[in-house]
Short mmCIF file of C-alpha atoms in Angstrom, two decimals:
data_model
loop_
_atom_site.label_atom_id
_atom_site.label_comp_id
_atom_site.label_asym_id
_atom_site.label_seq_id
_atom_site.Cartn_x
_atom_site.Cartn_y
_atom_site.Cartn_z
CA MET B 14 3.26 6.11 6.15
CA GLY B 15 0.14 8.26 6.37
CA ARG B 16 1.01 9.66 9.78
CA GLN B 17 4.46 10.66 8.56
CA SER B 18 3.03 12.42 5.49
CA ASP B 19 0.13 14.08 7.32
CA PRO B 20 1.89 17.35 8.29
CA ALA B 21 3.19 17.88 4.74
CA ALA B 22 -0.18 17.02 3.21
CA THR B 23 -2.02 19.38 5.54
CA ALA B 24 0.43 22.21 4.94
CA GLN B 25 0.57 21.71 1.18
CA PHE B 26 -3.20 22.17 0.98
CA GLY B 27 -3.29 25.35 3.03
CA GLY B 28 -3.41 24.02 6.57
CA LEU B 29 -6.61 23.47 8.50
CA TYR B 30 -9.51 25.71 7.55
CA PRO B 31 -10.00 28.03 10.57
CA ASP B 32 -13.53 27.02 11.58
CA GLN B 33 -13.59 24.53 14.45
CA GLU B 34 -17.35 24.02 14.29
CA LEU B 35 -17.11 23.04 10.63
CA GLN B 36 -14.11 20.79 11.35
CA ASP B 37 -16.07 19.04 14.11
CA TYR B 38 -19.08 18.60 11.81
CA ILE B 39 -16.95 16.88 9.15
CA THR B 40 -15.14 14.74 11.71
CA GLY B 41 -18.47 13.63 13.19
CA LEU B 42 -19.76 12.55 9.80
CA GLY B 43 -16.49 10.82 9.01
CA MET B 44 -16.45 8.88 12.25
CA SER B 45 -20.02 7.71 11.67
CA LEU B 46 -18.77 6.15 8.42
CA VAL B 47 -15.75 4.63 10.14
CA ALA B 48 -18.03 2.95 12.66
CA VAL B 49 -19.73 0.96 9.88
CA SER B 50 -16.54 0.31 7.89
CA GLU B 51 -14.36 -2.78 7.78
CA ARG B 52 -11.46 -1.10 9.65
CA PRO B 53 -12.98 0.94 12.49
CA ASN B 54 -9.92 0.70 14.74
CA LEU B 55 -7.51 2.68 12.59
CA PRO B 56 -6.41 6.08 14.00
CA TRP B 57 -8.80 7.91 11.65
CA SER B 58 -8.46 11.64 11.04
CA PHE B 59 -10.70 13.92 8.98
CA LYS B 60 -9.49 17.39 8.02
CA LEU B 61 -11.00 20.28 6.10
CA VAL B 62 -8.03 21.99 4.47
CA ASP B 63 -7.89 25.61 3.37
CA HIS B 64 -7.48 25.22 -0.40
CA GLU B 65 -9.71 26.32 -3.28
CA LEU B 66 -8.93 23.22 -5.36
CA ILE B 67 -11.90 20.88 -5.84
CA ASN B 68 -10.47 17.72 -4.33
CA ALA B 69 -10.51 15.13 -1.57
CA PHE B 70 -7.89 12.47 -0.91
CA ALA B 71 -6.75 9.83 1.54
CA LEU B 72 -3.43 8.68 2.93
CA PRO B 73 -2.76 5.21 4.35
CA GLY B 74 -3.78 4.62 7.93
CA GLY B 75 -7.01 6.62 7.89
CA PHE B 76 -5.97 10.19 7.09
CA ILE B 77 -8.76 11.83 5.05
CA TYR B 78 -8.63 15.36 3.62
CA ILE B 79 -11.33 17.43 1.98
CA THR B 80 -10.74 20.90 0.56
CA ARG B 81 -12.98 23.88 1.14
CA GLY B 82 -13.10 24.09 -2.66
CA ILE B 83 -15.01 20.84 -3.04
CA LEU B 84 -17.13 21.57 0.03
CA ALA B 85 -18.22 24.94 -1.39
CA ASN B 86 -19.71 23.17 -4.40
CA MET B 87 -21.71 20.60 -2.42
CA ASN B 88 -25.40 21.00 -1.72
CA SER B 89 -26.36 18.25 0.73
CA GLU B 90 -24.98 16.29 3.64
CA ALA B 91 -25.47 13.11 1.62
CA GLU B 92 -23.04 14.47 -0.99
CA LEU B 93 -20.43 15.19 1.68
CA VAL B 94 -20.91 11.75 3.22
CA GLY B 95 -20.61 10.24 -0.26
CA VAL B 96 -17.19 11.83 -0.81
CA LEU B 97 -15.99 10.98 2.69
CA GLY B 98 -17.27 7.43 2.27
CA HIS B 99 -15.45 7.10 -1.04
CA GLU B 100 -12.17 8.16 0.59
CA VAL B 101 -12.77 5.87 3.58
CA GLY B 102 -13.25 3.11 1.00
CA HIS B 103 -9.82 3.82 -0.48
CA VAL B 104 -8.29 3.38 2.98
CA THR B 105 -10.23 0.27 3.98
CA ALA B 106 -9.32 -1.34 0.64
CA ARG B 107 -5.68 -0.21 1.10
CA HIS B 108 -5.61 1.55 -2.29
CA ALA B 109 -3.58 4.54 -1.07
CA ALA B 110 -0.89 2.37 0.51
CA ARG B 111 -0.53 0.36 -2.68
CA GLN B 112 -0.29 3.47 -4.87
CA ILE B 113 2.42 5.08 -2.74
CA THR B 114 4.37 1.82 -2.75
CA GLN B 115 4.10 1.48 -6.53
CA GLN B 116 4.72 5.12 -7.46
CA GLN B 117 8.16 6.53 -6.77
CA ILE B 118 8.35 10.30 -6.49
CA GLY B 119 8.48 11.53 -10.08
CA MET B 120 11.18 14.19 -10.00
CA ILE B 121 11.45 15.70 -13.45
CA GLY B 122 14.11 17.77 -15.16
CA LEU B 123 16.46 19.44 -12.74
CA ILE B 124 15.00 17.69 -9.70
CA GLY B 125 15.61 14.23 -11.22
CA GLY B 126 17.65 11.83 -9.16
CA SER B 127 20.00 12.68 -6.35
CA ILE B 128 21.62 15.65 -8.01
CA ILE B 129 22.96 18.04 -5.44
CA SER B 130 23.93 18.58 -1.85
CA GLU B 131 21.72 17.94 1.16
CA THR B 132 21.03 21.67 1.50
CA VAL B 133 19.38 22.05 -1.87
CA ARG B 134 17.51 18.76 -1.48
CA ASN B 135 16.15 20.00 1.83
CA ASN B 136 15.06 23.25 0.24
CA THR B 137 13.13 21.37 -2.47
CA GLU B 138 11.62 18.82 -0.09
CA SER B 139 8.27 20.57 0.10
CA ILE B 140 8.07 20.64 -3.70
CA LEU B 141 8.79 16.92 -3.89
CA GLN B 142 6.27 16.03 -1.19
CA ALA B 143 3.64 18.05 -2.99
CA MET B 144 4.42 16.35 -6.28
CA GLN B 145 4.06 12.91 -4.71
CA LEU B 146 0.79 13.67 -2.96
CA LEU B 147 -0.68 15.28 -6.05
CA SER B 148 0.49 12.56 -8.42
CA LEU B 149 -1.26 9.64 -6.77
CA ARG B 150 -3.69 8.19 -9.26
CA TYR B 151 -5.99 5.30 -8.56
CA SER B 152 -6.80 2.60 -11.08
CA ARG B 153 -10.28 2.35 -12.55
CA GLN B 154 -10.76 -0.85 -10.59
CA ASP B 155 -9.83 0.94 -7.36
CA GLU B 156 -12.29 3.72 -8.15
CA ALA B 157 -15.13 1.31 -8.82
CA GLN B 158 -14.43 -0.46 -5.53
CA ALA B 159 -14.25 2.82 -3.59
CA ASP B 160 -17.57 3.89 -5.14
CA GLU B 161 -19.12 0.59 -4.07
CA LEU B 162 -17.81 0.97 -0.53
CA GLY B 163 -18.90 4.60 -0.38
CA TYR B 164 -22.41 3.55 -1.40
CA ARG B 165 -22.39 0.85 1.27
CA TYR B 166 -21.38 3.31 4.00
CA LEU B 167 -24.00 5.84 2.89
CA VAL B 168 -26.76 3.27 3.23
CA ARG B 169 -25.46 1.97 6.55
CA THR B 170 -25.54 5.50 8.00
CA GLU B 171 -29.01 6.06 6.49
CA HIS B 172 -27.94 8.80 4.12
CA ASN B 173 -29.65 8.84 0.74
CA PRO B 174 -27.34 7.14 -1.79
CA GLU B 175 -28.59 9.59 -4.41
CA GLY B 176 -26.12 11.95 -2.73
CA LEU B 177 -23.29 9.96 -4.28
CA THR B 178 -24.90 10.38 -7.70
CA ALA B 179 -25.31 14.12 -7.15
CA VAL B 180 -21.72 14.65 -6.09
CA MET B 181 -20.46 12.69 -9.10
CA ARG B 182 -22.44 14.99 -11.37
CA MET B 183 -21.01 17.99 -9.55
CA LEU B 184 -17.45 16.74 -9.91
CA GLN B 185 -17.95 16.13 -13.62
CA SER B 186 -19.30 19.63 -14.16
CA THR B 187 -16.62 21.41 -12.13
CA SER B 188 -13.54 19.36 -13.07
CA PRO B 189 -12.51 21.47 -16.11
CA SER B 190 -12.11 24.59 -13.99
CA ALA B 191 -10.10 22.60 -11.46
CA GLU B 192 -7.71 21.32 -14.13
CA GLU B 193 -7.17 24.83 -15.45
CA MET B 194 -5.58 25.70 -12.11
CA GLY B 195 -2.56 23.62 -13.11
CA VAL B 196 -2.87 21.27 -10.13
CA PRO B 197 -4.52 17.85 -10.35
CA GLY B 198 -8.08 17.92 -9.11
CA TRP B 199 -10.44 15.09 -8.20
CA MET B 200 -11.05 13.95 -11.76
CA LEU B 201 -7.31 13.66 -12.47
CA SER B 202 -6.37 11.72 -9.35
CA HIS B 203 -9.61 9.71 -9.44
CA PRO B 204 -10.00 8.49 -13.05
CA ASP B 205 -13.55 7.76 -14.19
CA PRO B 206 -14.10 3.97 -14.21
CA GLY B 207 -16.93 4.38 -16.70
CA ASP B 208 -20.28 6.02 -16.22
CA ARG B 209 -20.21 6.38 -12.44
CA VAL B 210 -23.57 8.08 -12.30
CA ALA B 211 -25.22 5.19 -14.13
CA ALA B 212 -23.31 2.67 -12.03
CA ASN B 213 -24.60 4.23 -8.81
CA GLU B 214 -28.14 4.33 -10.16
CA ARG B 215 -27.85 0.60 -10.91
CA ARG B 216 -26.76 -0.03 -7.32
CA ILE B 217 -29.80 1.83 -6.06
CA ALA B 218 -32.11 -0.10 -8.39
CA ARG B 219 -30.62 -3.46 -7.40
CA ALA B 220 -31.20 -2.69 -3.73
CA GLN B 221 -34.98 -2.65 -4.31
CA GLN B 222 -35.28 -0.40 -1.28
CA ASP B 223 -37.16 2.83 -0.65
CA PHE B 224 -34.57 5.45 0.27
CA SER B 225 -37.02 8.36 0.42
CA ASP B 226 -36.81 8.49 4.22
CA PHE B 227 -33.01 8.40 4.22
CA LEU B 228 -31.29 11.70 4.97
CA SER B 229 -30.35 14.04 2.14
CA GLY B 230 -29.62 16.88 4.53
CA ARG B 231 -29.57 19.87 2.20
CA ASP B 232 -30.20 22.46 4.90
CA GLN B 233 -28.00 20.56 7.37
CA LEU B 234 -24.98 21.01 5.13
CA LEU B 235 -25.70 24.47 3.78
CA SER B 236 -26.20 25.91 7.25
CA HIS B 237 -22.53 25.08 7.91
CA LEU B 238 -21.34 26.78 4.72
CA ASP B 239 -22.56 30.31 5.40
CA GLY B 240 -19.47 32.54 5.32
CA LEU B 241 -17.18 29.87 3.86
CA VAL B 242 -14.33 31.33 1.80
CA PHE B 243 -15.02 30.74 -1.90
CA GLY B 244 -12.23 30.44 -4.46
CA GLU B 245 -8.71 31.77 -3.95
CA ASP B 246 -7.99 33.63 -0.72
CA PRO B 247 -5.84 36.67 -1.60
CA ARG B 248 -4.87 37.15 2.04
CA GLN B 249 -2.60 34.12 1.64
CA GLY B 250 -0.86 35.73 -1.31
CA TYR B 251 -1.87 36.35 -4.89
CA PHE B 252 -0.41 36.91 -8.32
CA ILE B 253 -0.79 39.82 -10.71
CA GLY B 254 0.82 38.30 -13.76
CA GLN B 255 4.19 36.98 -12.56
CA ARG B 256 4.26 39.38 -9.61
CA PHE B 257 3.61 37.58 -6.32
CA ILE B 258 2.19 39.74 -3.52
CA GLN B 259 1.87 38.70 0.13
CA PRO B 260 -0.37 41.38 1.66
CA GLN B 261 -0.19 40.17 5.26
CA LEU B 262 3.62 40.06 5.24
CA ALA B 263 3.85 43.16 3.00
CA LEU B 264 6.31 41.59 0.56
CA GLU B 265 6.52 41.03 -3.18
CA LEU B 266 8.61 39.08 -5.68
CA THR B 267 8.39 38.99 -9.47
CA PHE B 268 9.02 35.58 -11.06
CA PRO B 269 10.39 35.14 -14.60
CA GLN B 270 7.99 35.40 -17.52
CA ASN B 271 6.21 32.20 -18.58
CA TRP B 272 7.30 30.29 -15.48
CA THR B 273 4.73 28.10 -13.74
CA THR B 274 4.03 29.34 -10.21
CA GLN B 275 2.36 27.85 -7.15
CA ASN B 276 1.62 29.44 -3.79
CA SER B 277 1.34 27.37 -0.63
CA PRO B 278 1.51 28.29 3.06
CA GLN B 279 5.04 26.89 3.34
CA SER B 280 6.54 28.47 0.26
CA VAL B 281 6.01 29.95 -3.18
CA GLN B 282 7.49 27.84 -5.94
CA ALA B 283 8.17 28.46 -9.61
CA ALA B 284 9.54 26.34 -12.42
CA ALA B 285 10.83 27.20 -15.88
CA PRO B 286 8.80 25.97 -18.87
CA ASP B 287 11.30 23.14 -19.51
CA ARG B 288 11.58 22.33 -15.78
CA ASP B 289 15.32 22.97 -15.98
CA ALA B 290 15.30 25.77 -13.40
CA VAL B 291 13.35 26.34 -10.20
CA MET B 292 12.83 29.07 -7.62
CA GLN B 293 11.41 29.04 -4.12
CA LEU B 294 10.50 31.74 -1.60
CA SER B 295 10.29 30.53 1.99
CA ILE B 296 11.05 31.49 5.59
CA ALA B 297 14.53 30.79 7.00
CA GLU B 298 14.72 29.53 10.57
CA THR B 299 17.42 31.99 11.65
CA ASN B 300 17.60 35.43 13.21
CA SER B 301 19.76 37.20 10.60
CA PRO B 302 20.55 36.97 6.87
CA GLN B 303 24.24 36.53 7.63
CA ALA B 304 23.61 33.61 10.00
CA ALA B 305 21.32 32.00 7.44
CA LEU B 306 23.92 32.30 4.69
CA SER B 307 26.64 30.92 6.97
CA GLY B 308 24.50 27.87 7.60
CA PHE B 309 23.90 27.45 3.89
CA MET B 310 27.63 27.67 3.12
CA GLU B 311 28.38 24.87 5.59
CA GLN B 312 26.18 22.37 3.81
CA GLY B 313 28.54 21.14 1.13
CA VAL B 314 27.98 23.70 -1.61
CA THR B 315 30.75 25.58 -3.40
CA ILE B 316 30.48 29.35 -2.98
CA ASN B 317 31.56 31.25 -6.09
CA GLN B 318 30.81 34.70 -4.65
CA ASN B 319 28.97 36.09 -1.64
CA SER B 320 28.17 39.45 -0.09
CA SER B 321 26.12 41.30 2.52
CA GLN B 322 24.45 44.54 1.51
CA THR B 323 21.23 46.52 1.44
CA LEU B 324 18.76 45.60 -1.31
CA ASN B 325 15.50 47.48 -1.84
CA GLY B 326 15.78 48.80 1.71
CA LEU B 327 16.32 45.33 3.24
CA ASP B 328 19.37 43.91 5.00
CA VAL B 329 20.41 40.95 2.83
CA ALA B 330 23.12 38.34 2.41
CA TRP B 331 23.47 36.45 -0.85
CA ALA B 332 25.66 33.93 -2.62
CA ASP B 333 26.34 32.52 -6.06
CA PHE B 334 26.80 28.78 -5.45
CA SER B 335 27.50 25.53 -7.27
CA ALA B 336 26.69 22.00 -6.19
CA SER B 337 27.38 18.53 -7.53
CA PRO B 338 25.90 15.14 -6.71
CA PRO B 339 27.55 13.30 -3.82
CA GLU B 340 30.25 10.89 -4.93
CA GLY B 341 28.81 7.69 -6.31
CA GLN B 342 25.36 9.16 -6.95
CA SER B 343 23.84 10.06 -10.28
CA GLY B 344 22.81 13.55 -11.28
CA GLN B 345 24.09 16.71 -12.88
CA PRO B 346 25.91 19.74 -11.42
CA VAL B 347 23.78 22.79 -10.71
CA ARG B 348 24.45 26.45 -10.13
CA GLY B 349 22.28 29.05 -8.48
CA TYR B 350 21.73 32.05 -6.26
CA VAL B 351 20.47 32.16 -2.70
CA LEU B 352 19.34 35.38 -1.05
CA TYR B 353 18.48 35.88 2.62
CA ALA B 354 16.61 39.07 3.49
CA ALA B 355 15.41 40.41 6.84
CA SER B 356 12.00 42.04 7.01
CA GLY B 357 10.74 42.83 10.48
CA ASP B 358 11.57 39.91 12.75
CA THR B 359 11.60 37.37 9.92
CA VAL B 360 14.36 36.23 7.57
CA TYR B 361 13.25 35.09 4.13
CA GLN B 362 15.09 32.84 1.70
CA VAL B 363 14.84 33.26 -2.07
CA LEU B 364 16.50 30.31 -3.77
CA GLY B 365 16.95 29.79 -7.50
CA TYR B 366 19.07 27.31 -9.40
CA THR B 367 19.47 25.56 -12.73
CA LEU B 368 21.63 22.96 -14.41
CA ALA B 369 25.21 24.25 -14.57
CA GLU B 370 25.24 23.82 -18.33
CA ARG B 371 22.29 26.26 -18.58
CA TRP B 372 23.83 28.92 -16.35
CA GLU B 373 24.86 31.32 -19.08
CA THR B 374 21.25 31.87 -20.15
CA ALA B 375 19.36 31.04 -16.95
CA GLY B 376 21.67 32.80 -14.48
CA PRO B 377 20.74 36.38 -15.46
CA VAL B 378 17.04 35.46 -15.43
CA LEU B 379 17.35 34.06 -11.90
CA ALA B 380 19.32 37.09 -10.71
CA GLN B 381 16.78 39.58 -12.02
CA SER B 382 13.92 37.73 -10.37
CA ILE B 383 15.64 37.17 -7.03
CA MET B 384 16.72 40.81 -6.80
CA SER B 385 13.08 41.89 -7.23
CA PHE B 386 12.30 40.75 -3.67
CA GLN B 387 11.22 43.86 -1.78
CA PRO B 388 8.77 45.33 0.74
CA LEU B 389 5.23 45.98 -0.48
CA ARG B 390 5.01 49.76 -0.32
CA ASP B 391 1.68 50.42 -2.03
CA ASP B 392 -1.14 49.94 0.49
CA ARG B 393 -3.61 49.29 -2.32
CA TYR B 394 -2.21 45.78 -2.63
CA ARG B 395 -2.73 45.07 1.07
CA ASP B 396 -6.43 45.91 0.99
CA VAL B 397 -7.75 42.51 -0.09
CA ALA B 398 -10.60 40.24 0.95
CA PRO B 399 -11.79 36.79 -0.18
CA HIS B 400 -15.13 35.90 -1.72
CA ARG B 401 -17.51 34.18 0.70
CA ILE B 402 -20.70 32.14 0.52
CA ASP B 403 -23.80 34.06 1.60
CA LEU B 404 -26.95 31.96 2.05
CA VAL B 405 -30.33 33.19 0.83
CA ARG B 406 -33.66 31.51 1.60
CA LEU B 407 -35.94 32.21 -1.33
CA PRO B 408 -39.06 34.20 -0.35
CA GLU B 409 -40.95 32.85 -3.36
CA SER B 410 -40.57 30.48 -6.29
CA MET B 411 -38.32 31.79 -9.05
CA THR B 412 -35.98 30.60 -11.78
CA ALA B 413 -32.25 30.44 -11.24
CA ALA B 414 -31.93 33.33 -13.69
CA ASP B 415 -34.30 35.37 -11.51
CA PHE B 416 -32.19 34.47 -8.47
CA LEU B 417 -29.04 35.71 -10.18
CA ARG B 418 -30.68 39.03 -11.02
CA ARG B 419 -32.32 39.57 -7.64
CA TYR B 420 -29.34 38.44 -5.56
CA PRO B 421 -26.24 39.39 -7.57
CA SER B 422 -22.89 37.85 -6.72
CA SER B 423 -19.33 39.14 -6.91
CA VAL B 424 -18.25 36.24 -9.15
CA ASP B 425 -19.55 35.34 -12.59
CA ASN B 426 -22.97 33.74 -12.91
CA GLU B 427 -21.57 30.45 -14.18
CA ALA B 428 -19.65 29.95 -10.94
CA VAL B 429 -22.81 30.62 -8.90
CA LEU B 430 -24.84 28.16 -10.97
CA LEU B 431 -22.12 25.53 -10.55
CA ALA B 432 -21.91 26.12 -6.80
CA ASN B 433 -25.67 25.58 -6.53
CA GLN B 434 -25.72 22.83 -9.18
CA VAL B 435 -28.68 24.36 -11.00
CA SER B 436 -29.29 25.42 -14.58
CA GLU B 437 -30.25 28.97 -15.51
CA ASN B 438 -33.85 28.11 -16.43
CA GLU B 439 -34.45 25.75 -13.52
CA ARG B 440 -37.46 26.56 -11.32
CA LEU B 441 -36.53 26.92 -7.64
CA GLU B 442 -39.14 26.34 -4.96
CA ARG B 443 -40.06 28.85 -2.27
CA GLY B 444 -38.03 28.44 0.93
CA ARG B 445 -35.05 26.84 -0.79
CA LEU B 446 -31.61 27.77 0.53
CA MET B 447 -29.35 29.12 -2.21
CA LYS B 448 -25.74 30.28 -2.27
CA ARG B 449 -24.73 33.67 -3.54
CA ILE B 450 -21.10 34.75 -3.50
CA THR B 451 -20.26 38.12 -1.97
CA GLY B 452 -17.16 40.12 -1.09
CA GLY B 453 -13.83 39.63 -2.75
CA ARG B 454 -11.38 42.45 -3.30
CA VAL B 455 -8.06 42.33 -5.19
CA PRO B 456 -6.35 45.15 -7.13
CA GLU B 457 -6.28 44.52 -10.86
CA ARG B 458 -2.73 45.77 -11.41
#
């Protein structure tokens, strides 16, 4: 189950972060935990994925994922090991397998049930996979058990269990900003089983053991984070309002007002406020718009109208289509537009559809948005760069407020304080490694 879902999970969260040394570091730590776990012989895999969301998750069979977003907010190796150990605990206790078995994919609104032809289902497959992966929620009992196992693995690998306490505090302080992104973060998929900080402190007290010589590894971790991308990476595409811009591919598309949007490496998706209409921009695996449309027309949809023409300087083929559920299956008829456009050597698909009964109002909205697909002609929007972590070793003792003034960042001060997990008036010792955030360049409009 986990192996089958691994490619979709990796892709949905941005693919592998392009830093092999950092990947190897995380894998090494993960395998040290596996060696002291109850299921060391699983085909374990540890991946750092290229997503700004603060999250980590596990799939059955030993597939563990950690985002660069959560990593950027950690401040010691013990914290990283604590999160990895927690996810290893979910696998060894078989929590993830049980959750996937119990939770059917929750397809809401238009996507509900088996509603349309195989073509449209295939085109929404990435959305559905993402929804399933993001909707897994553990029980409070599962969380408490994973915390207990994570603590056990920390101690067995001689990492200071206070790291688990520290990372819990970090997750509590950063979870609101993660939720605002509209995608479930750690605190949504991992419900709080009570006061986890206090529970971990009780574990430490019950152990009656001196952990002062156990590894915290602040510098060990931070030395691997220098240059790490921080926050959203505009090179992978960004939004200015409802206007989506892909600077590397030099393309843009404007989605309807008030629609929820999400960018991923596989596609850009959007949904109407009532979830009764969806759109998706993706790459078509063909060499011409006409060939792509011909393939679409052969997949059991009814074509109401179709044409080949030039749109915004691009060679395109498009169709107005209808589709109904296969005989004997539940669902409602839908109607939509599909556009295939050639740009360079690549053919892109822009797909939008709604319930047939909503076509009179939703159809013009879909048409206007789909026809906005065009080359990016203004070079200002291609000149983008992500924010990155820049390490500073303090030459003298100072407060965090002094650090912010002396070493200014390109993000707001609150984000820097959160990334370092310090308060503004906290006194920082000489020689301490601190993160500032530099770079970052995106046009405002």
